[in-house]
Amino acid sequence: MNNHIIFVTFGDFANLSDGGSKFSNGILESLNKIYKNITTYNFYDNTRIRNRKIRKLIAAIICAIKKLPLPVAYFYSRALIKNLLNHIQKVVESTTPPEKIIVIIDHLELCYLIPILKSRYSSLITIIHISHNHESSLFQQRFSSNLIYRFSEYFREYSDFERDAIMESNVILSISEDETRFYTELLKSQKPTIPPPVITIPPIFSYPRSIINIDANAINYKVVFLANLNWWPNIQAYNWIRDSLSKSLPKNIKIHIYGNGSLRYQDTTNIAHHGFAPDIYSIWKDAICSIAPIISGSGVNIKVAESLYNNIPVIGTALAFKGIAQKNLSGAITADLNSTQWVSLLIEMTKSREVISKPNYPDADEILAEIRRFI
């Protein structure tokens, strides 16, 4: 089939510094292996303003003028709109126009593009929206008591913007089973003439899985916490690890912290900080398990999914596993945020990995097969 694919994203997919960029990168890399005619547009290549403080000030103006929620206004770019429309027009006017133009919009914050594109090319394009989180809920969790939230909601309620984006999309790819259920119920309540399909797409990892070999004679044990410590739910989890869990651990169990922002913290007897690790295999080497004491946030914890993909068992809170299909949770054990319980589980892990069943996370081809049904 002669389809032309346009992938629109933030531009952080090449950085891989956080879970969102890994989710975007996994989908884009997998698609690029199959389809040769993919054009990528990203926000960061289509904005002249790089300074975050200035962009936040401009976002407030755009929020008031364009009636867009602040998180959306922050990523508003006239240059992106112009370049994207020009590109589509050239494709339409080409000597051999494609049967279909598929525009994949990654992140809710970029969905201000949908009504613009549909007003020009409604019959020629298919919009596929990739949802990373239930963004309006996340925005409310983080800022509900803040003037920023009230300002943004005054001009445009984020939940209304999210609803409209879902309604205007032709296909929704959701990272989380919970978000899939939410969007499905939302569509039922709105009763569109042709409801768009909502499909759960778990995080895709296209690199070979780690081969885990634990030394049977080891006397010291490595536990991994992989997280971007510039992201508030991860900071909350880290604080619990540092202030509660680590102080109860025996000396032969050490928690190794990997991810951006971790080097600003001091090492302790039971915690080692490594910062961002470009070599993913170094993270899992010699690890008996990873931990995810997540207490806030939404979507799917991509680091949990990545641990399971790399055959590393995970001990986490119920929220850490929220949204991941039960069939993909082999290798996960849920525990309350109680340091005594976690210490007991970790000690058991040092004796035998059999306390947790072996992970069986799906490979990239299996997940990609779901996406290909719509391209």
mmCIF file of C-alpha atoms in Angstrom:
data_model
loop_
_atom_site.group_PDB
_atom_site.id
_atom_site.type_symbol
_atom_site.label_atom_id
_atom_site.label_comp_id
_atom_site.label_asym_id
_atom_site.label_seq_id
_atom_site.Cartn_x
_atom_site.Cartn_y
_atom_site.Cartn_z
ATOM 1 C CA MET A 1 0.000 0.000 0.000
ATOM 2 C CA ASN A 2 1.291 3.446 -0.973
ATOM 3 C CA ASN A 3 1.020 5.285 2.349
ATOM 4 C CA HIS A 4 2.957 8.327 3.498
ATOM 5 C CA ILE A 5 3.685 8.455 7.234
ATOM 6 C CA ILE A 6 4.428 11.622 9.221
ATOM 7 C CA PHE A 7 5.534 11.245 12.842
ATOM 8 C CA VAL A 8 5.155 14.404 14.951
ATOM 9 C CA THR A 9 6.789 14.446 18.376
ATOM 10 C CA PHE A 10 8.590 16.614 20.931
ATOM 11 C CA GLY A 11 12.049 15.755 19.660
ATOM 12 C CA ASP A 12 13.379 14.143 22.832
ATOM 13 C CA PHE A 13 12.999 10.643 21.377
ATOM 14 C CA ALA A 14 16.705 10.587 20.449
ATOM 15 C CA ASN A 15 17.816 11.516 23.967
ATOM 16 C CA LEU A 16 16.362 8.538 25.890
ATOM 17 C CA SER A 17 16.757 10.350 29.182
ATOM 18 C CA ASP A 18 13.286 9.492 30.472
ATOM 19 C CA GLY A 19 10.478 7.007 30.052
ATOM 20 C CA GLY A 20 8.465 9.150 27.639
ATOM 21 C CA SER A 21 11.364 9.527 25.216
ATOM 22 C CA LYS A 22 11.980 5.770 25.368
ATOM 23 C CA PHE A 23 8.325 5.062 24.567
ATOM 24 C CA SER A 24 8.432 7.411 21.553
ATOM 25 C CA ASN A 25 11.789 6.083 20.402
ATOM 26 C CA GLY A 26 10.668 2.464 20.626
ATOM 27 C CA ILE A 27 7.675 3.076 18.360
ATOM 28 C CA LEU A 28 9.572 5.259 15.869
ATOM 29 C CA GLU A 29 12.564 2.919 15.616
ATOM 30 C CA SER A 30 10.305 -0.086 15.064
ATOM 31 C CA LEU A 31 8.294 1.714 12.382
ATOM 32 C CA ASN A 32 11.458 2.868 10.615
ATOM 33 C CA LYS A 33 12.575 -0.744 10.248
ATOM 34 C CA ILE A 34 9.429 -1.557 8.281
ATOM 35 C CA TYR A 35 8.401 1.626 6.472
ATOM 36 C CA LYS A 36 10.830 3.625 4.332
ATOM 37 C CA ASN A 37 8.622 6.658 3.792
ATOM 38 C CA ILE A 38 8.439 8.094 7.324
ATOM 39 C CA THR A 39 9.028 11.815 7.805
ATOM 40 C CA THR A 40 9.664 13.010 11.367
ATOM 41 C CA TYR A 41 8.751 16.491 12.588
ATOM 42 C CA ASN A 42 9.619 17.509 16.105
ATOM 43 C CA PHE A 43 8.832 20.545 18.166
ATOM 44 C CA TYR A 44 12.398 21.301 19.237
ATOM 45 C CA ASP A 45 13.514 21.665 15.615
ATOM 46 C CA ASN A 46 10.599 23.993 14.932
ATOM 47 C CA THR A 47 10.913 26.581 17.656
ATOM 48 C CA ARG A 48 13.338 29.467 17.925
ATOM 49 C CA ILE A 49 12.837 29.857 21.666
ATOM 50 C CA ARG A 50 14.920 27.377 23.642
ATOM 51 C CA ASN A 51 14.898 29.144 26.996
ATOM 52 C CA ARG A 52 12.342 27.433 29.239
ATOM 53 C CA LYS A 53 11.493 30.500 31.300
ATOM 54 C CA ILE A 54 10.736 32.546 28.190
ATOM 55 C CA ARG A 55 8.671 29.708 26.740
ATOM 56 C CA LYS A 56 6.637 29.523 29.946
ATOM 57 C CA LEU A 57 5.891 33.240 29.768
ATOM 58 C CA ILE A 58 4.888 32.960 26.111
ATOM 59 C CA ALA A 59 2.765 29.905 26.950
ATOM 60 C CA ALA A 60 0.688 32.028 29.338
ATOM 61 C CA ILE A 61 -0.045 34.479 26.505
ATOM 62 C CA ILE A 62 -0.885 31.686 24.054
ATOM 63 C CA CYS A 63 -3.108 30.052 26.687
ATOM 64 C CA ALA A 64 -5.173 33.232 26.961
ATOM 65 C CA ILE A 65 -5.285 34.037 23.228
ATOM 66 C CA LYS A 66 -5.632 30.558 21.696
ATOM 67 C CA LYS A 67 -7.684 29.120 24.589
ATOM 68 C CA LEU A 68 -5.278 26.220 25.044
ATOM 69 C CA PRO A 69 -4.288 24.566 28.357
ATOM 70 C CA LEU A 70 -0.893 25.736 29.575
ATOM 71 C CA PRO A 71 0.880 22.385 28.977
ATOM 72 C CA VAL A 72 -0.357 22.513 25.358
ATOM 73 C CA ALA A 73 0.424 26.201 24.893
ATOM 74 C CA TYR A 74 4.005 25.495 26.035
ATOM 75 C CA PHE A 75 4.475 23.330 22.913
ATOM 76 C CA TYR A 76 2.578 25.568 20.493
ATOM 77 C CA SER A 77 4.666 26.422 17.428
ATOM 78 C CA ARG A 78 3.564 28.378 14.374
ATOM 79 C CA ALA A 79 6.677 27.169 12.559
ATOM 80 C CA LEU A 80 5.709 23.532 13.216
ATOM 81 C CA ILE A 81 2.193 24.176 11.919
ATOM 82 C CA LYS A 82 3.484 25.931 8.796
ATOM 83 C CA ASN A 83 6.135 23.332 7.965
ATOM 84 C CA LEU A 84 3.769 20.444 8.540
ATOM 85 C CA LEU A 85 1.039 21.946 6.321
ATOM 86 C CA ASN A 86 3.580 22.725 3.572
ATOM 87 C CA HIS A 87 4.876 19.173 3.694
ATOM 88 C CA ILE A 88 1.412 17.641 3.435
ATOM 89 C CA GLN A 89 0.539 19.964 0.543
ATOM 90 C CA LYS A 90 3.646 18.874 -1.366
ATOM 91 C CA VAL A 91 2.737 15.237 -0.801
ATOM 92 C CA VAL A 92 -0.810 15.860 -2.046
ATOM 93 C CA GLU A 93 0.468 17.695 -5.138
ATOM 94 C CA SER A 94 3.127 15.099 -5.974
ATOM 95 C CA THR A 95 2.902 13.274 -9.291
ATOM 96 C CA THR A 96 2.140 10.012 -7.512
ATOM 97 C CA PRO A 97 0.150 10.978 -4.418
ATOM 98 C CA PRO A 98 -0.148 8.287 -1.730
ATOM 99 C CA GLU A 99 -3.302 6.326 -1.118
ATOM 100 C CA LYS A 100 -3.278 7.609 2.424
ATOM 101 C CA ILE A 101 -1.398 10.190 4.523
ATOM 102 C CA ILE A 102 -0.999 8.969 8.080
ATOM 103 C CA VAL A 103 -0.102 11.587 10.687
ATOM 104 C CA ILE A 104 1.041 10.090 13.984
ATOM 105 C CA ILE A 105 0.846 12.688 16.756
ATOM 106 C CA ASP A 106 2.939 11.731 19.740
ATOM 107 C CA HIS A 107 1.868 13.339 23.073
ATOM 108 C CA LEU A 108 -1.420 15.058 23.903
ATOM 109 C CA GLU A 109 0.366 18.427 24.092
ATOM 110 C CA LEU A 110 0.805 18.392 20.294
ATOM 111 C CA CYS A 111 -2.834 17.586 19.569
ATOM 112 C CA TYR A 112 -3.611 21.258 18.901
ATOM 113 C CA LEU A 113 -2.470 20.209 15.411
ATOM 114 C CA ILE A 114 -5.436 17.909 14.865
ATOM 115 C CA PRO A 115 -8.195 20.478 14.134
ATOM 116 C CA ILE A 116 -5.750 22.483 11.999
ATOM 117 C CA LEU A 117 -4.846 19.472 9.863
ATOM 118 C CA LYS A 118 -8.416 18.216 9.638
ATOM 119 C CA SER A 119 -9.753 21.589 8.552
ATOM 120 C CA ARG A 120 -7.448 21.442 5.511
ATOM 121 C CA TYR A 121 -7.108 17.747 4.715
ATOM 122 C CA SER A 122 -9.918 15.939 6.490
ATOM 123 C CA SER A 123 -10.589 13.406 3.716
ATOM 124 C CA LEU A 124 -6.909 12.808 2.931
ATOM 125 C CA ILE A 125 -5.336 12.108 6.320
ATOM 126 C CA THR A 126 -5.650 9.600 9.118
ATOM 127 C CA ILE A 127 -4.718 10.854 12.587
ATOM 128 C CA ILE A 128 -3.154 8.363 14.992
ATOM 129 C CA HIS A 129 -2.663 9.773 18.472
ATOM 130 C CA ILE A 130 -0.106 8.218 20.833
ATOM 131 C CA SER A 131 -1.174 8.782 24.428
ATOM 132 C CA HIS A 132 1.566 8.661 27.070
ATOM 133 C CA ASN A 133 -0.594 9.459 30.098
ATOM 134 C CA HIS A 134 -4.018 10.565 31.200
ATOM 135 C CA GLU A 135 -2.519 14.055 30.993
ATOM 136 C CA SER A 136 -5.381 16.103 32.435
ATOM 137 C CA SER A 137 -5.378 13.922 35.558
ATOM 138 C CA LEU A 138 -1.600 14.203 35.875
ATOM 139 C CA PHE A 139 -1.795 18.003 35.513
ATOM 140 C CA GLN A 140 -4.430 18.152 38.242
ATOM 141 C CA GLN A 141 -2.414 15.882 40.576
ATOM 142 C CA ARG A 142 0.629 18.093 40.251
ATOM 143 C CA PHE A 143 -0.816 21.612 40.209
ATOM 144 C CA SER A 144 -4.403 21.556 41.515
ATOM 145 C CA SER A 145 -3.564 23.794 44.495
ATOM 146 C CA ASN A 146 -1.424 26.098 42.382
ATOM 147 C CA LEU A 147 -2.347 29.376 40.663
ATOM 148 C CA ILE A 148 -0.894 27.915 37.440
ATOM 149 C CA TYR A 149 -3.628 25.281 37.385
ATOM 150 C CA ARG A 150 -6.462 27.748 38.020
ATOM 151 C CA PHE A 151 -5.106 30.113 35.353
ATOM 152 C CA SER A 152 -4.908 27.335 32.772
ATOM 153 C CA GLU A 153 -8.324 25.857 33.587
ATOM 154 C CA TYR A 154 -9.952 29.288 33.368
ATOM 155 C CA PHE A 155 -9.085 29.614 29.684
ATOM 156 C CA ARG A 156 -9.445 25.943 28.692
ATOM 157 C CA GLU A 157 -10.061 22.937 30.880
ATOM 158 C CA TYR A 158 -7.441 20.335 30.102
ATOM 159 C CA SER A 159 -9.984 17.514 30.364
ATOM 160 C CA ASP A 160 -12.065 19.204 27.641
ATOM 161 C CA PHE A 161 -9.034 19.545 25.381
ATOM 162 C CA GLU A 162 -8.159 15.888 26.007
ATOM 163 C CA ARG A 163 -11.722 14.809 25.201
ATOM 164 C CA ASP A 164 -11.720 16.769 21.935
ATOM 165 C CA ALA A 165 -8.350 15.309 20.898
ATOM 166 C CA ILE A 166 -9.625 11.780 21.502
ATOM 167 C CA MET A 167 -12.832 12.491 19.585
ATOM 168 C CA GLU A 168 -10.992 14.008 16.607
ATOM 169 C CA SER A 169 -8.403 11.231 16.286
ATOM 170 C CA ASN A 170 -8.957 8.272 13.976
ATOM 171 C CA VAL A 171 -6.974 5.851 16.139
ATOM 172 C CA ILE A 172 -5.703 6.134 19.724
ATOM 173 C CA LEU A 173 -2.652 4.163 20.813
ATOM 174 C CA SER A 174 -2.547 4.181 24.614
ATOM 175 C CA ILE A 175 0.441 3.169 26.703
ATOM 176 C CA SER A 176 -1.768 1.944 29.538
ATOM 177 C CA GLU A 177 -4.641 -0.492 29.958
ATOM 178 C CA ASP A 178 -6.185 1.937 32.450
ATOM 179 C CA GLU A 179 -6.064 4.836 30.002
ATOM 180 C CA THR A 180 -7.505 2.571 27.290
ATOM 181 C CA ARG A 181 -10.488 1.842 29.523
ATOM 182 C CA PHE A 182 -10.857 5.534 30.376
ATOM 183 C CA TYR A 183 -10.804 6.631 26.719
ATOM 184 C CA THR A 184 -13.191 3.832 25.731
ATOM 185 C CA GLU A 185 -15.703 4.947 28.365
ATOM 186 C CA LEU A 186 -15.213 8.579 27.360
ATOM 187 C CA LEU A 187 -16.036 7.748 23.746
ATOM 188 C CA LYS A 188 -19.119 5.806 24.810
ATOM 189 C CA SER A 189 -20.370 8.830 26.724
ATOM 190 C CA GLN A 190 -19.802 11.146 23.740
ATOM 191 C CA LYS A 191 -21.437 8.746 21.238
ATOM 192 C CA PRO A 192 -19.460 9.679 18.090
ATOM 193 C CA THR A 193 -20.828 8.417 14.767
ATOM 194 C CA ILE A 194 -17.689 6.358 14.169
ATOM 195 C CA PRO A 195 -15.765 5.884 17.432
ATOM 196 C CA PRO A 196 -12.022 5.593 16.921
ATOM 197 C CA PRO A 197 -10.454 2.328 18.063
ATOM 198 C CA VAL A 198 -8.411 2.575 21.268
ATOM 199 C CA ILE A 199 -5.517 0.121 21.422
ATOM 200 C CA THR A 200 -3.090 -0.508 24.275
ATOM 201 C CA ILE A 201 0.514 -0.403 23.083
ATOM 202 C CA PRO A 202 2.970 -1.294 25.862
ATOM 203 C CA PRO A 203 6.445 0.260 25.703
ATOM 204 C CA ILE A 204 8.543 -1.170 22.849
ATOM 205 C CA PHE A 205 12.214 -1.998 23.313
ATOM 206 C CA SER A 206 13.971 -2.818 20.053
ATOM 207 C CA TYR A 207 17.418 -3.693 21.427
ATOM 208 C CA PRO A 208 18.326 -7.309 22.391
ATOM 209 C CA ARG A 209 17.330 -8.324 25.900
ATOM 210 C CA SER A 210 19.926 -8.595 28.618
ATOM 211 C CA ILE A 211 21.282 -12.019 29.489
ATOM 212 C CA ILE A 212 21.220 -12.255 33.264
ATOM 213 C CA ASN A 213 23.788 -14.372 35.056
ATOM 214 C CA ILE A 214 23.827 -14.098 38.840
ATOM 215 C CA ASP A 215 26.915 -15.387 40.628
ATOM 216 C CA ALA A 216 25.735 -18.241 42.831
ATOM 217 C CA ASN A 217 28.543 -17.473 45.265
ATOM 218 C CA ALA A 218 27.857 -13.737 45.533
ATOM 219 C CA ILE A 219 27.912 -12.238 48.994
ATOM 220 C CA ASN A 220 26.964 -8.685 47.972
ATOM 221 C CA TYR A 221 23.821 -7.967 46.025
ATOM 222 C CA LYS A 222 22.795 -5.251 43.562
ATOM 223 C CA VAL A 223 19.253 -3.837 43.444
ATOM 224 C CA VAL A 224 18.368 -1.288 40.740
ATOM 225 C CA PHE A 225 16.180 1.801 40.835
ATOM 226 C CA LEU A 226 16.071 3.229 37.303
ATOM 227 C CA ALA A 227 14.386 6.637 37.106
ATOM 228 C CA ASN A 228 14.709 10.197 35.866
ATOM 229 C CA LEU A 229 15.093 12.098 39.142
ATOM 230 C CA ASN A 230 13.986 15.342 37.522
ATOM 231 C CA TRP A 231 10.424 13.937 37.450
ATOM 232 C CA TRP A 232 8.387 14.471 40.619
ATOM 233 C CA PRO A 233 6.841 10.978 41.080
ATOM 234 C CA ASN A 234 10.347 9.488 40.817
ATOM 235 C CA ILE A 235 11.704 11.990 43.350
ATOM 236 C CA GLN A 236 8.974 10.924 45.785
ATOM 237 C CA ALA A 237 9.943 7.282 45.262
ATOM 238 C CA TYR A 238 13.634 8.068 45.730
ATOM 239 C CA ASN A 239 12.956 9.932 48.973
ATOM 240 C CA TRP A 240 11.255 6.835 50.379
ATOM 241 C CA ILE A 241 14.175 4.636 49.295
ATOM 242 C CA ARG A 242 16.690 6.978 50.925
ATOM 243 C CA ASP A 243 14.782 7.890 54.078
ATOM 244 C CA SER A 244 13.120 4.565 54.860
ATOM 245 C CA LEU A 245 14.122 1.486 52.858
ATOM 246 C CA SER A 246 17.891 1.963 52.704
ATOM 247 C CA LYS A 247 18.167 2.493 56.468
ATOM 248 C CA SER A 248 16.662 -0.947 57.097
ATOM 249 C CA LEU A 249 18.718 -2.924 54.590
ATOM 250 C CA PRO A 250 21.464 -5.354 55.569
ATOM 251 C CA LYS A 251 24.952 -4.198 54.541
ATOM 252 C CA ASN A 252 25.284 -6.746 51.736
ATOM 253 C CA ILE A 253 22.360 -5.270 49.725
ATOM 254 C CA LYS A 254 23.025 -2.016 47.889
ATOM 255 C CA ILE A 255 20.531 -0.007 45.825
ATOM 256 C CA HIS A 256 22.049 1.390 42.629
ATOM 257 C CA ILE A 257 20.313 4.520 41.322
ATOM 258 C CA TYR A 258 20.500 5.142 37.563
ATOM 259 C CA GLY A 259 19.036 8.075 35.651
ATOM 260 C CA ASN A 260 19.272 11.803 35.049
ATOM 261 C CA GLY A 261 19.396 13.916 38.193
ATOM 262 C CA SER A 262 20.674 11.160 40.484
ATOM 263 C CA LEU A 263 24.228 12.504 40.771
ATOM 264 C CA ARG A 264 23.048 15.484 42.809
ATOM 265 C CA TYR A 265 22.508 13.091 45.723
ATOM 266 C CA GLN A 266 25.223 11.735 48.018
ATOM 267 C CA ASP A 267 26.158 8.044 48.143
ATOM 268 C CA THR A 268 25.467 6.225 51.420
ATOM 269 C CA THR A 269 26.315 2.789 52.790
ATOM 270 C CA ASN A 270 23.378 1.214 50.951
ATOM 271 C CA ILE A 271 22.893 3.598 48.003
ATOM 272 C CA ALA A 272 25.137 4.267 44.994
ATOM 273 C CA HIS A 273 24.275 6.952 42.427
ATOM 274 C CA HIS A 274 25.392 6.502 38.801
ATOM 275 C CA GLY A 275 23.606 9.214 36.801
ATOM 276 C CA PHE A 276 22.470 8.559 33.251
ATOM 277 C CA ALA A 277 23.892 5.289 31.892
ATOM 278 C CA PRO A 278 24.188 5.221 28.076
ATOM 279 C CA ASP A 279 25.025 1.504 28.231
ATOM 280 C CA ILE A 280 21.710 -0.073 29.225
ATOM 281 C CA TYR A 281 23.340 -3.443 29.842
ATOM 282 C CA SER A 282 25.583 -2.011 32.572
ATOM 283 C CA ILE A 283 22.439 -1.184 34.544
ATOM 284 C CA TRP A 284 21.197 -4.762 34.734
ATOM 285 C CA LYS A 285 24.584 -6.472 35.076
ATOM 286 C CA ASP A 286 24.647 -8.532 38.313
ATOM 287 C CA ALA A 287 21.249 -7.139 39.442
ATOM 288 C CA ILE A 288 19.011 -9.496 41.413
ATOM 289 C CA CYS A 289 15.965 -7.267 40.851
ATOM 290 C CA SER A 290 14.755 -3.709 40.402
ATOM 291 C CA ILE A 291 12.398 -1.737 42.650
ATOM 292 C CA ALA A 292 9.622 0.755 41.933
ATOM 293 C CA PRO A 293 8.113 2.358 45.069
ATOM 294 C CA ILE A 294 5.888 4.694 43.021
ATOM 295 C CA ILE A 295 3.132 6.540 44.906
ATOM 296 C CA SER A 296 1.880 9.087 42.335
ATOM 297 C CA GLY A 297 1.641 9.685 38.604
ATOM 298 C CA SER A 298 -0.292 8.026 35.767
ATOM 299 C CA GLY A 299 0.231 6.072 32.570
ATOM 300 C CA VAL A 300 2.734 3.226 32.674
ATOM 301 C CA ASN A 301 6.044 3.200 34.511
ATOM 302 C CA ILE A 302 8.285 2.578 31.513
ATOM 303 C CA LYS A 303 11.277 1.700 33.682
ATOM 304 C CA VAL A 304 9.232 -1.149 35.170
ATOM 305 C CA ALA A 305 8.417 -2.400 31.670
ATOM 306 C CA GLU A 306 12.079 -2.102 30.682
ATOM 307 C CA SER A 307 13.167 -4.103 33.722
ATOM 308 C CA LEU A 308 10.757 -6.911 32.841
ATOM 309 C CA TYR A 309 11.849 -6.801 29.187
ATOM 310 C CA ASN A 310 15.445 -7.341 30.354
ATOM 311 C CA ASN A 311 14.465 -10.379 32.438
ATOM 312 C CA ILE A 312 14.845 -8.471 35.720
ATOM 313 C CA PRO A 313 12.145 -9.134 38.346
ATOM 314 C CA VAL A 314 10.510 -6.057 39.871
ATOM 315 C CA ILE A 315 9.229 -5.343 43.368
ATOM 316 C CA GLY A 316 6.846 -2.403 43.266
ATOM 317 C CA THR A 317 3.715 -0.732 44.541
ATOM 318 C CA ALA A 318 0.353 -1.389 42.917
ATOM 319 C CA LEU A 319 0.645 2.000 41.189
ATOM 320 C CA ALA A 320 4.013 1.035 39.671
ATOM 321 C CA PHE A 321 2.311 -1.800 37.768
ATOM 322 C CA LYS A 322 -0.871 0.125 37.030
ATOM 323 C CA GLY A 323 -1.840 0.016 33.372
ATOM 324 C CA ILE A 324 0.417 -2.907 32.412
ATOM 325 C CA ALA A 325 -1.565 -5.879 31.106
ATOM 326 C CA GLN A 326 -1.673 -8.770 33.550
ATOM 327 C CA LYS A 327 -0.253 -11.111 30.904
ATOM 328 C CA ASN A 328 2.910 -8.953 30.834
ATOM 329 C CA LEU A 329 3.372 -8.859 34.617
ATOM 330 C CA SER A 330 5.086 -12.175 35.123
ATOM 331 C CA GLY A 331 8.184 -11.273 37.105
ATOM 332 C CA ALA A 332 6.438 -8.568 39.143
ATOM 333 C CA ILE A 333 5.501 -8.672 42.803
ATOM 334 C CA THR A 334 3.290 -6.052 44.441
ATOM 335 C CA ALA A 335 4.078 -4.784 47.926
ATOM 336 C CA ASP A 336 2.680 -2.072 50.170
ATOM 337 C CA LEU A 337 4.989 0.836 50.917
ATOM 338 C CA ASN A 338 6.298 -0.812 54.061
ATOM 339 C CA SER A 339 10.080 -0.964 54.436
ATOM 340 C CA THR A 340 9.980 -4.093 56.626
ATOM 341 C CA GLN A 341 8.072 -5.988 53.928
ATOM 342 C CA TRP A 342 10.427 -4.783 51.181
ATOM 343 C CA VAL A 343 13.529 -5.733 53.143
ATOM 344 C CA SER A 344 12.114 -9.231 53.697
ATOM 345 C CA LEU A 345 11.408 -9.605 49.970
ATOM 346 C CA LEU A 346 14.881 -8.397 49.024
ATOM 347 C CA ILE A 347 16.527 -10.774 51.459
ATOM 348 C CA GLU A 348 14.486 -13.609 49.945
ATOM 349 C CA MET A 349 15.669 -12.514 46.499
ATOM 350 C CA THR A 350 19.286 -12.916 47.604
ATOM 351 C CA LYS A 351 18.557 -16.523 48.529
ATOM 352 C CA SER A 352 16.525 -17.463 45.440
ATOM 353 C CA ARG A 353 15.073 -15.638 42.447
ATOM 354 C CA GLU A 354 12.283 -18.215 42.444
ATOM 355 C CA VAL A 355 10.263 -16.041 44.834
ATOM 356 C CA ILE A 356 9.204 -14.157 41.683
ATOM 357 C CA SER A 357 8.192 -15.873 38.445
ATOM 358 C CA LYS A 358 10.353 -15.306 35.366
ATOM 359 C CA PRO A 359 9.486 -12.183 33.304
ATOM 360 C CA ASN A 360 7.864 -12.766 29.894
ATOM 361 C CA TYR A 361 7.535 -9.241 28.483
ATOM 362 C CA PRO A 362 6.583 -9.205 24.746
ATOM 363 C CA ASP A 363 9.127 -8.409 22.040
ATOM 364 C CA ALA A 364 8.934 -5.479 19.612
ATOM 365 C CA ASP A 365 7.487 -7.458 16.688
ATOM 366 C CA GLU A 366 4.592 -8.714 18.767
ATOM 367 C CA ILE A 367 3.670 -5.202 19.893
ATOM 368 C CA LEU A 368 4.261 -3.645 16.466
ATOM 369 C CA ALA A 369 1.792 -6.052 14.879
ATOM 370 C CA GLU A 370 -0.999 -4.173 16.681
ATOM 371 C CA ILE A 371 0.119 -0.811 15.282
ATOM 372 C CA ARG A 372 0.504 -2.128 11.721
ATOM 373 C CA ARG A 373 -3.208 -2.924 11.567
ATOM 374 C CA PHE A 374 -3.863 0.811 11.205
ATOM 375 C CA ILE A 375 -1.032 1.834 8.857
#
